[in-house]
Short mmCIF file of C-alpha atoms in Angstrom, two decimals:
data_model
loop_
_atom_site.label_atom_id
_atom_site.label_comp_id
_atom_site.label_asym_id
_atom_site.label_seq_id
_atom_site.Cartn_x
_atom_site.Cartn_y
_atom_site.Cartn_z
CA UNK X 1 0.00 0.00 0.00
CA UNK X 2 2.83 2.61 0.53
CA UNK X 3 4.20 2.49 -3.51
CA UNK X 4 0.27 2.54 -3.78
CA UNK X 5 -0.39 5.98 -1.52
CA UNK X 6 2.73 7.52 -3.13
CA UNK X 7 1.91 6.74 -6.75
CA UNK X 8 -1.78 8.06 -5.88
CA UNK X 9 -0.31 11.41 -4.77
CA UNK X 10 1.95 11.70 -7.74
CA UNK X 11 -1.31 11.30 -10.08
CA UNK X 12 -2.99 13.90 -8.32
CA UNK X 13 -0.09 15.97 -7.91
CA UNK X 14 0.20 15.67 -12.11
CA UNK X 15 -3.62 16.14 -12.30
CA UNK X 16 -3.29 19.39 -10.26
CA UNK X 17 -0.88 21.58 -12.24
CA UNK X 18 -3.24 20.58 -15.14
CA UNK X 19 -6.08 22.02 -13.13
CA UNK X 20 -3.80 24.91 -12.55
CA UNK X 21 -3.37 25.63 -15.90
CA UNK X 22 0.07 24.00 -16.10
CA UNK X 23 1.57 21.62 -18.33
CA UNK X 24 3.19 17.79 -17.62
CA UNK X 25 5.11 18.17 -21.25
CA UNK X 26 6.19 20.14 -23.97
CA UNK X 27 3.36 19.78 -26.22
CA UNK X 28 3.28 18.72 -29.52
CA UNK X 29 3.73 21.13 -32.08
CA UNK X 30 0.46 19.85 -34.06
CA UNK X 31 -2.84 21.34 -33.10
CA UNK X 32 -4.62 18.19 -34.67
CA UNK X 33 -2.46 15.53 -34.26
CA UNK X 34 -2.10 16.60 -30.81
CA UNK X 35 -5.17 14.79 -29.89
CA UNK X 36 -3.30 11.64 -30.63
CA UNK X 37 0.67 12.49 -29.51
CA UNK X 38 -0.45 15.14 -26.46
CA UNK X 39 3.63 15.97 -26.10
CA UNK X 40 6.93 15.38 -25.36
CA UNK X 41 6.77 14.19 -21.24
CA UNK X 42 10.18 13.81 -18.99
CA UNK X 43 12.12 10.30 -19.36
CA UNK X 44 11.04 9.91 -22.83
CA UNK X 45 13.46 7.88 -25.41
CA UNK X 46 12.49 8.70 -29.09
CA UNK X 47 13.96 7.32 -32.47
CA UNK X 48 13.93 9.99 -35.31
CA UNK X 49 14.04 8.80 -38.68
CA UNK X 50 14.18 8.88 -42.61
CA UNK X 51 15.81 8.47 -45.41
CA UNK X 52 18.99 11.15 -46.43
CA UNK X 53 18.09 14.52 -46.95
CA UNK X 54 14.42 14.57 -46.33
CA UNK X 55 14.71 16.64 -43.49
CA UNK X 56 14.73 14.77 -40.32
CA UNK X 57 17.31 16.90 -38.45
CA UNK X 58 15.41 19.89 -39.29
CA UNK X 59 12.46 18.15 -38.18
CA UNK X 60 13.92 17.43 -35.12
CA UNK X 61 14.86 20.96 -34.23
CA UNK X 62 11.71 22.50 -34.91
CA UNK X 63 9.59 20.40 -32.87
CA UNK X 64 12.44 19.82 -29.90
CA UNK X 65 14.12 23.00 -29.87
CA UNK X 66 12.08 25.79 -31.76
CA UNK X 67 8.83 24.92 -30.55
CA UNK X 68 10.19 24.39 -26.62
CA UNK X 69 12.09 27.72 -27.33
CA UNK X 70 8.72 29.65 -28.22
CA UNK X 71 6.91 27.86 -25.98
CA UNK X 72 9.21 28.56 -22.89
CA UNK X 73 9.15 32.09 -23.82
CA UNK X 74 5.14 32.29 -23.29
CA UNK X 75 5.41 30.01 -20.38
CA UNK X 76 8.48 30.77 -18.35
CA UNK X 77 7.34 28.42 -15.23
CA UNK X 78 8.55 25.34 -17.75
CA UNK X 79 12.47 25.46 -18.62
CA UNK X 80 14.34 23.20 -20.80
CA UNK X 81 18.40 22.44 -21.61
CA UNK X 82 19.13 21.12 -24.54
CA UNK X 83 22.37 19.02 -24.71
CA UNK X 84 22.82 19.02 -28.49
CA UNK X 85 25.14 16.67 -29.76
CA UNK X 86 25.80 17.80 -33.91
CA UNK X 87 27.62 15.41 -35.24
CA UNK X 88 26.79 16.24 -38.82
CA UNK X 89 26.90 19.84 -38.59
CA UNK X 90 28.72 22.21 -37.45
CA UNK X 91 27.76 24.77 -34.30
CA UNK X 92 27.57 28.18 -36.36
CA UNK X 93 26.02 26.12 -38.97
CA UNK X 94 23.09 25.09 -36.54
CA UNK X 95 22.83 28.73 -35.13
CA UNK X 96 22.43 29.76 -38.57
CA UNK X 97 19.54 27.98 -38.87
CA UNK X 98 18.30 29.38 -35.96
CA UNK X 99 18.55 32.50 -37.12
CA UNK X 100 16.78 31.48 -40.47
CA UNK X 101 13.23 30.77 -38.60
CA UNK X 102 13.63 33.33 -36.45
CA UNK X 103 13.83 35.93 -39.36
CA UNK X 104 10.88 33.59 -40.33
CA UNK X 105 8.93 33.59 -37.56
CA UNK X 106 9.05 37.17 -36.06
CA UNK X 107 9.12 39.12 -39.36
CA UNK X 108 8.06 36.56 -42.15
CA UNK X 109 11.87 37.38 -43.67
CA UNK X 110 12.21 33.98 -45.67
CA UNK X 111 16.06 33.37 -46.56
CA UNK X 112 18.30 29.91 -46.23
CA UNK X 113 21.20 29.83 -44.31
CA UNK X 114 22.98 29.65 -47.69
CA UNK X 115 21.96 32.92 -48.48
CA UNK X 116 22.31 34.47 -44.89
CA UNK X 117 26.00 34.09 -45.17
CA UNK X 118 26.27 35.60 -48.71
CA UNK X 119 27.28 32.65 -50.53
CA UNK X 120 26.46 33.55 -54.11
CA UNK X 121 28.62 36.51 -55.34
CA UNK X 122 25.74 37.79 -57.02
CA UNK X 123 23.43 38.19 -54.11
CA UNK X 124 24.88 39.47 -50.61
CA UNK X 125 22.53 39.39 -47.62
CA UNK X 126 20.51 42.27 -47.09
CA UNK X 127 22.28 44.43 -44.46
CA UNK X 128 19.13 45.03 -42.87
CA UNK X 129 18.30 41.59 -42.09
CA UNK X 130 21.72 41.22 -39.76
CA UNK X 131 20.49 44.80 -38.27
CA UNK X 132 17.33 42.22 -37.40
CA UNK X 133 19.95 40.16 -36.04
CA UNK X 134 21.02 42.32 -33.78
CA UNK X 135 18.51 44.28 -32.59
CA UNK X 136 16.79 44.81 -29.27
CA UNK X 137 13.64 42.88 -30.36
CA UNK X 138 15.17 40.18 -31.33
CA UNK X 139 17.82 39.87 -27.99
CA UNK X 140 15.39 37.63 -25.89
CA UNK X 141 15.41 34.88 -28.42
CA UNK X 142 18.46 34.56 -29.32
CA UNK X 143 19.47 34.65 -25.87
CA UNK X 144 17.46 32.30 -24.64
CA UNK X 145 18.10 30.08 -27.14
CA UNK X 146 22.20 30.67 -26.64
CA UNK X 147 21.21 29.51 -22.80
CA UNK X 148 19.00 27.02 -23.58
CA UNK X 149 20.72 24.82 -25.89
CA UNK X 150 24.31 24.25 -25.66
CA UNK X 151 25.90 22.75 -29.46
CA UNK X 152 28.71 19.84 -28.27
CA UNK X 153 30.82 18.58 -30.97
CA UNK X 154 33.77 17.35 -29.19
CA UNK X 155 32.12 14.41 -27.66
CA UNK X 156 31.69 12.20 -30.44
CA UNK X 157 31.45 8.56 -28.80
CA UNK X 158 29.25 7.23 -27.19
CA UNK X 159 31.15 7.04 -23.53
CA UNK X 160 31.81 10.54 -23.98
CA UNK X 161 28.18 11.43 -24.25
CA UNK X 162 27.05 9.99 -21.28
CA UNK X 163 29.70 11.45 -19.65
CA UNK X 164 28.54 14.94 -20.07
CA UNK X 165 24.88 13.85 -19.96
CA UNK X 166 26.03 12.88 -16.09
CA UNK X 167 28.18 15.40 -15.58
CA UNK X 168 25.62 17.77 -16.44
CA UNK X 169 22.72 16.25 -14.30
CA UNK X 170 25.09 15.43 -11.12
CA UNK X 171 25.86 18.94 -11.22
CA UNK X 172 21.78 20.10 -11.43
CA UNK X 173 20.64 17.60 -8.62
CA UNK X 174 21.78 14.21 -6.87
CA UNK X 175 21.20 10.54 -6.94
CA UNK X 176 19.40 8.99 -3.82
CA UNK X 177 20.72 6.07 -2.37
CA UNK X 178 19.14 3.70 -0.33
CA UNK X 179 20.81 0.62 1.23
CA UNK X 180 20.25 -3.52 1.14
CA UNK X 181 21.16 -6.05 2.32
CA UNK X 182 23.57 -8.32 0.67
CA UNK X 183 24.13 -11.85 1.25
CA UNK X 184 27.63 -13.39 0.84
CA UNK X 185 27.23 -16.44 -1.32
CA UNK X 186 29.82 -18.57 0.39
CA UNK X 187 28.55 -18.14 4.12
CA UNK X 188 24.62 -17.88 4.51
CA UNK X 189 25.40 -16.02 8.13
CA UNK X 190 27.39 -13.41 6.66
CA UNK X 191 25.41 -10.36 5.36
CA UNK X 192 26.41 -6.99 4.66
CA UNK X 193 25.00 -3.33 3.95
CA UNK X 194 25.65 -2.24 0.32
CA UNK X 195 24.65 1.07 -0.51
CA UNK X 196 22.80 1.66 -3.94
CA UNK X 197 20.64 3.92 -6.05
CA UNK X 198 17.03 3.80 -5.12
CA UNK X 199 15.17 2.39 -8.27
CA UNK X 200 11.96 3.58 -7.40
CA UNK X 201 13.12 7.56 -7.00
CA UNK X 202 16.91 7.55 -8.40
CA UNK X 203 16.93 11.14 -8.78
CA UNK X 204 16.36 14.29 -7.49
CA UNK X 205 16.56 17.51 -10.00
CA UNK X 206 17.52 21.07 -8.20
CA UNK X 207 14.34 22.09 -11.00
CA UNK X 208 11.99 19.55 -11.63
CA UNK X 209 10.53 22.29 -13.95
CA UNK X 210 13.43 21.73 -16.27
CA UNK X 211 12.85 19.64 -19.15
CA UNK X 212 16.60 18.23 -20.35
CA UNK X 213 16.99 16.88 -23.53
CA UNK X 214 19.47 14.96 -25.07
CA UNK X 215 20.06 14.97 -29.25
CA UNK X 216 22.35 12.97 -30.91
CA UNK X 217 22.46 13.64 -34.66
CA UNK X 218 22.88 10.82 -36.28
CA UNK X 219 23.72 7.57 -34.85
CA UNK X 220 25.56 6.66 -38.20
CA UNK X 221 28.17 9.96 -37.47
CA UNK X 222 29.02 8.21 -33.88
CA UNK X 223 32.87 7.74 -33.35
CA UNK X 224 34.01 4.06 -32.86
CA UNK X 225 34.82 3.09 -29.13
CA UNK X 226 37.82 0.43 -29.45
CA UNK X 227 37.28 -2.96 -30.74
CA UNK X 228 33.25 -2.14 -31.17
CA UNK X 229 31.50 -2.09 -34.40
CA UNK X 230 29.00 0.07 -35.93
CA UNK X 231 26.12 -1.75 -34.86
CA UNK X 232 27.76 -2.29 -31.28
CA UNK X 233 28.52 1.20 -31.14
CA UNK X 234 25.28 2.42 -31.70
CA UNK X 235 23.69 -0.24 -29.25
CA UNK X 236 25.64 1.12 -26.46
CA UNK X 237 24.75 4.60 -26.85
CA UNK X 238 20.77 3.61 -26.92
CA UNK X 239 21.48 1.38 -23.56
CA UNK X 240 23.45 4.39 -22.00
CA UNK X 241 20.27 6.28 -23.32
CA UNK X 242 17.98 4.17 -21.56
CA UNK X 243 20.07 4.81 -18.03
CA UNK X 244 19.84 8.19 -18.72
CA UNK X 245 15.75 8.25 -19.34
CA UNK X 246 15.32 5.98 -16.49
CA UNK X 247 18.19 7.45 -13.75
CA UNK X 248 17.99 10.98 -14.81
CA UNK X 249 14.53 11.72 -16.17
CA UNK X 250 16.11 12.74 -19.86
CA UNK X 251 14.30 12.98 -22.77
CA UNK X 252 16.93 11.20 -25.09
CA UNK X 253 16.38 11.76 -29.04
CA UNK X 254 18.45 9.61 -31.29
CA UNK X 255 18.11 10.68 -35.10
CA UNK X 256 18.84 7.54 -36.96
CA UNK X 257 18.97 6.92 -41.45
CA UNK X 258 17.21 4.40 -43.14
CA UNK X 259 19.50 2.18 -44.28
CA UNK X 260 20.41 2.99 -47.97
CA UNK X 261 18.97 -0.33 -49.15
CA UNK X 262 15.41 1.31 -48.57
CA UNK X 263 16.13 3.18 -51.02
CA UNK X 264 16.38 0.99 -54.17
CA UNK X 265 14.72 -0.13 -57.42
CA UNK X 266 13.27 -3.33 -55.86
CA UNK X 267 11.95 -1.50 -52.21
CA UNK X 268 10.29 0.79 -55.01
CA UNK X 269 8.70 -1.43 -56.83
CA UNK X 270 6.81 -2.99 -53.97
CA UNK X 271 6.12 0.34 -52.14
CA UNK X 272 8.76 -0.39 -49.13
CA UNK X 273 9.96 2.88 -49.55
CA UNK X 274 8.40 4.53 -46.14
CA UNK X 275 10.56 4.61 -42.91
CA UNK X 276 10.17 1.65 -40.68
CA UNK X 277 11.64 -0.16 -37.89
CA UNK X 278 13.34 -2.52 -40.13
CA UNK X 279 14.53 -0.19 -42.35
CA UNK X 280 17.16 1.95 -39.69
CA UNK X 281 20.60 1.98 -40.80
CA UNK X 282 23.18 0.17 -38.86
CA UNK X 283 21.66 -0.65 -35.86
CA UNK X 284 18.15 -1.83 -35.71
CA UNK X 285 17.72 -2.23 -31.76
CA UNK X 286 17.39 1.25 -31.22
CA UNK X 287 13.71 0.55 -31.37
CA UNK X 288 13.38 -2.05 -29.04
CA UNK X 289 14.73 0.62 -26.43
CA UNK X 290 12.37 3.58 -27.61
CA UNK X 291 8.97 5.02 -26.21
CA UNK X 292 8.42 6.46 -29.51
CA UNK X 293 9.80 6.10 -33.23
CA UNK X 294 9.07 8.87 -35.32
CA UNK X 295 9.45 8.63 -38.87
CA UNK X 296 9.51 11.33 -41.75
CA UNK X 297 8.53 10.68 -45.11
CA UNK X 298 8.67 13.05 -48.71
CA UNK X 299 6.92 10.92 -51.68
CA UNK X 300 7.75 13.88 -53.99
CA UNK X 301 11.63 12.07 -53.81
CA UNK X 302 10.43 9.18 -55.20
CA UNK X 303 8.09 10.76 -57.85
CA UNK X 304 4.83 10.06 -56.48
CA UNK X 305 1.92 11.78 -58.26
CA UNK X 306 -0.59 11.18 -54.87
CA UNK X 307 -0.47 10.04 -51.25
CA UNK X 308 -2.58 9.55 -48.71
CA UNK X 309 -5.35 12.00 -50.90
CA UNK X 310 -2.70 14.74 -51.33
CA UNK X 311 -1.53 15.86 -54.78
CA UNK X 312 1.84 15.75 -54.51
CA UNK X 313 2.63 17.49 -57.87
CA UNK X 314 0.82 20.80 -56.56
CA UNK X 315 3.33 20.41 -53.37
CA UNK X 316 7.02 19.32 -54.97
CA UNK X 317 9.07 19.41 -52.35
CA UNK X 318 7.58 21.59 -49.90
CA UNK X 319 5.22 18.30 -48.07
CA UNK X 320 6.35 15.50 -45.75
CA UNK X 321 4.63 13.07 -44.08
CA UNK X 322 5.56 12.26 -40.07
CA UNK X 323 4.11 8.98 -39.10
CA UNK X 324 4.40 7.46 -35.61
CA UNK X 325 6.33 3.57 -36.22
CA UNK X 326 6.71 2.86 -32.87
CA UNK X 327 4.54 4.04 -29.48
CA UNK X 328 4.14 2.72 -26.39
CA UNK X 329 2.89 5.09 -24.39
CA UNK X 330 -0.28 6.72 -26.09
CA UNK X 331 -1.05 3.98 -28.56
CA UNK X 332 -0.64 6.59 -31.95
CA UNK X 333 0.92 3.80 -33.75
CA UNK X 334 0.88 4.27 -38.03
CA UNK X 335 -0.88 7.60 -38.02
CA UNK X 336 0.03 9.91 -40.15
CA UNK X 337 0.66 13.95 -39.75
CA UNK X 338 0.70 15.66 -42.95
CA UNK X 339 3.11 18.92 -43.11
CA UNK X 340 3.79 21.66 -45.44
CA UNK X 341 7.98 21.94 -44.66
CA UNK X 342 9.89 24.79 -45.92
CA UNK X 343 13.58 23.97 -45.39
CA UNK X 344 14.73 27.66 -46.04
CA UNK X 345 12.96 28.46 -42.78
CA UNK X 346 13.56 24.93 -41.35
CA UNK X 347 9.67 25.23 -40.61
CA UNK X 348 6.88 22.54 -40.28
CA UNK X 349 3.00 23.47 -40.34
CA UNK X 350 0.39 20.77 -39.95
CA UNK X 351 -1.82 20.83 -43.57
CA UNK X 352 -5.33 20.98 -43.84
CA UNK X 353 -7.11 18.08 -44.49
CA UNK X 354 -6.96 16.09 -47.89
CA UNK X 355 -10.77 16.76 -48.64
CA UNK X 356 -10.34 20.76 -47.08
CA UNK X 357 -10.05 21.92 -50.97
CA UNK X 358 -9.95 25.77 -49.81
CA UNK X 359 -7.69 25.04 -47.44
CA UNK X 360 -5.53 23.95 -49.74
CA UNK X 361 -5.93 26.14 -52.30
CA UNK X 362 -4.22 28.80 -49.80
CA UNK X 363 -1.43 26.76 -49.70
CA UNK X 364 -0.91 25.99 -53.42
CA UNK X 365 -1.15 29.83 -53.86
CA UNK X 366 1.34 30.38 -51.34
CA UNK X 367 3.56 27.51 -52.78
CA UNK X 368 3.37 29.72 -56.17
CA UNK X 369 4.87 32.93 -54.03
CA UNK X 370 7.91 30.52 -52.75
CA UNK X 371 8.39 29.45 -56.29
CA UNK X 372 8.89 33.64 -57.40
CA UNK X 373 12.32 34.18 -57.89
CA UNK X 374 14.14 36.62 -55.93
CA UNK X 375 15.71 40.13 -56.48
CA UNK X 376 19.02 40.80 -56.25
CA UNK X 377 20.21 42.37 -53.07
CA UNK X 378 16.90 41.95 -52.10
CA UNK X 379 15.32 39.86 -48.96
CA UNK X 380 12.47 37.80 -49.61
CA UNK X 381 9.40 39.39 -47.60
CA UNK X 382 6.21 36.60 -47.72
CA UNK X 383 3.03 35.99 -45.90
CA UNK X 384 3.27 33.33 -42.69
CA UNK X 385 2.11 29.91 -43.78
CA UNK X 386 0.86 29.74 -40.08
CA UNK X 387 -1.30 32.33 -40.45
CA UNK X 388 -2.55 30.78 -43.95
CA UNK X 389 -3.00 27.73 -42.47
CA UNK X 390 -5.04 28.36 -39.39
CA UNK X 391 -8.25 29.35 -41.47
CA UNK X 392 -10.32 26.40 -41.34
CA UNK X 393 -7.60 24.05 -39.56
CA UNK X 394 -8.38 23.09 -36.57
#
């Protein structure tokens, strides 16, 4: 009765700060599919995946690190850290990015990160746009996201990672210990006091407000531990993940490839060409570790004409498809979020529904305004897709 009592006072405690107008995760960034995926709780392990270059790491960032950002910003009781391993990218690339969708989002500036740093000779950024940059309004953000997520690139292995992943938590709260009893196994008589973390309450945060994340991106970019393989190496960084979700109440995020093979003639011809379970690259045990496995999916790459009632030649490039593989917590299993996604702006925006033909129409006309070609010299100034999208989308 007394894991009983204190598991009833945790549920009401939970049930409380909803009551209160408070929130027991970062919620997901999908008005409508939120009714099926509520959020993102504490000691969460998710599996991000796709094939190369749909997206997935953008992905990733806007619904783990822009969204939180915003969020946090509206709602400053809940607090999140960000331990960003970029294994892919470099840190100034990443804040670039950053700095992409928030010209995006506050001013509906649309430019790449290619552009922002004046790549082609024939088009420098507009000066006023770093002015943005540096202005007072836009301070708060990019300080909060400078405090909020910290870019780690020189911890590439796995051991590494959970090193600072501890070192990090050990210095924001403490383990709690409890002791038993242990029997010596050559003398029956003979017992002894061992001292060990308590696996019902293993940790205490200094903030239990504070939401800490882990990302890893990508499991494939992982360096080699001695005498371990690829697959081995990535196996050990999902079971330190699942110390750190369990221990330390992380939310771990491992971004993961499909495994090239996916990709070819014969996965084609049958249709095997959407992100699955079976289909990760390298290591396919990730899963089995995972409370959720989200997958992102573009059939404009593989020159589909229609999917799931969308006309993908109207979208091109600019729609992907997230669909939950793997959940064992809420029981969204294979359903399917459909998203406008403008990488420019790394930016994601639930679509209206496939038989919401006005709905759509807005966003093939504002599909046609991404498609004008730009001045020279000249930023691109557009209308929000949010704001096109919310008419008649909820």
């Amino acid at each position: 009765m007394g894991k009983l009592k204190s598991d009833i006072q945790r549920l009401r405690v939970r049930r409380q700060r909803v009551l209160d107008g408070k929130y027991n995760c970062i919620p997901f960034p999908f008005q409508r599919f939120r009714r099926l995926f509520p959020g993102i709780e504490q000691e969460k392990f998710l599996v991000i995946t796709a094939n190369q270059k749909i997206g997935k790491s953008k992905f990733t960032d806007y619904m783990l690190v822009y969204e939180p950002l915003f969020f946090s910003m509206e709602h400053p009781e809940l607090k999140v850290k960000i331990l960003y391993f970029t294994l892919e990218m470099s840190p100034s690339a990443k804040r670039d990015e950053f700095y992409c969708h928030l010209l995006y989002r506050l001013d509906n500036i649309r430019i790449s990160p290619t552009d922002l740093r004046s790549t082609d000779q024939e088009r420098p950024v507009d000066e006023k746009v770093l002015e943005l940059l540096e202005s007072e309004r836009y301070k708060p953000y990019i300080d909060k996201f400078n405090e909020m997520v910290e870019f780690i690139d020189e911890d590439k292995n796995p051991t590494g990672i959970n090193k600072r992943c501890r070192d990090y938590a050990l210095s924001h709260g403490h383990l709690n210990f409890k002791e038993v009893d242990v029997v010596d196994p050559l003398d029956d008589s003979k017992i002894t006091k061992r001292r060990v973390v308590d696996s019902d309450n293993p940790y205490t945060p200094d903030d239990p407000e504070e939401y800490r994340i882990v990302i890893v991106d990508n499991a494939s970019n992982l360096a080699l531990e001695s005498g371990m393989k690829k697959m081995e190496n990535i196996d050990k960084l999902a079971k330190y993940g699942i110390i750190l979700r369990n221990q330390l109440k992380y939310i771990f995020v491992l971004i993961q490839h499909q495994a090239q093979a996916q990709e070819g003639i014969e996965n084609q011809k049958l249709n095997k060409i959407k992100p699955s379970s079976d289909g990760l690259a390298d290591c396919k045990t990730t899963t089995r570790d995972a409370n959720f496995v989200l997958g992102l999916y573009s059939p404009y790459k593989y020159g589909l004409r229609e999917y799931e009632g969308y006309d993908i030649t109207k979208f091109g490039n600019f729609i992907r498809f997230m669909e939950v593989i793997e959940d064992r917590d809420y029981g969204a299993s294979n359903n399917i979020c459909p998203l406008f996604f403008d990488g420019a702006a790394s930016t994601f925006a639930e679509l209206p529904r496939a038989d919401d033909k006005e709905g759509l129409e807005r966003v093939y006309t504002y599909i046609q305004t991404l498609k004008q070609p730009k001045k020279k010299g000249v930023s691109f100034f557009i209308k929000s897709i949010k704001s096109l999208l919310n008419k008649k989308n909820g």
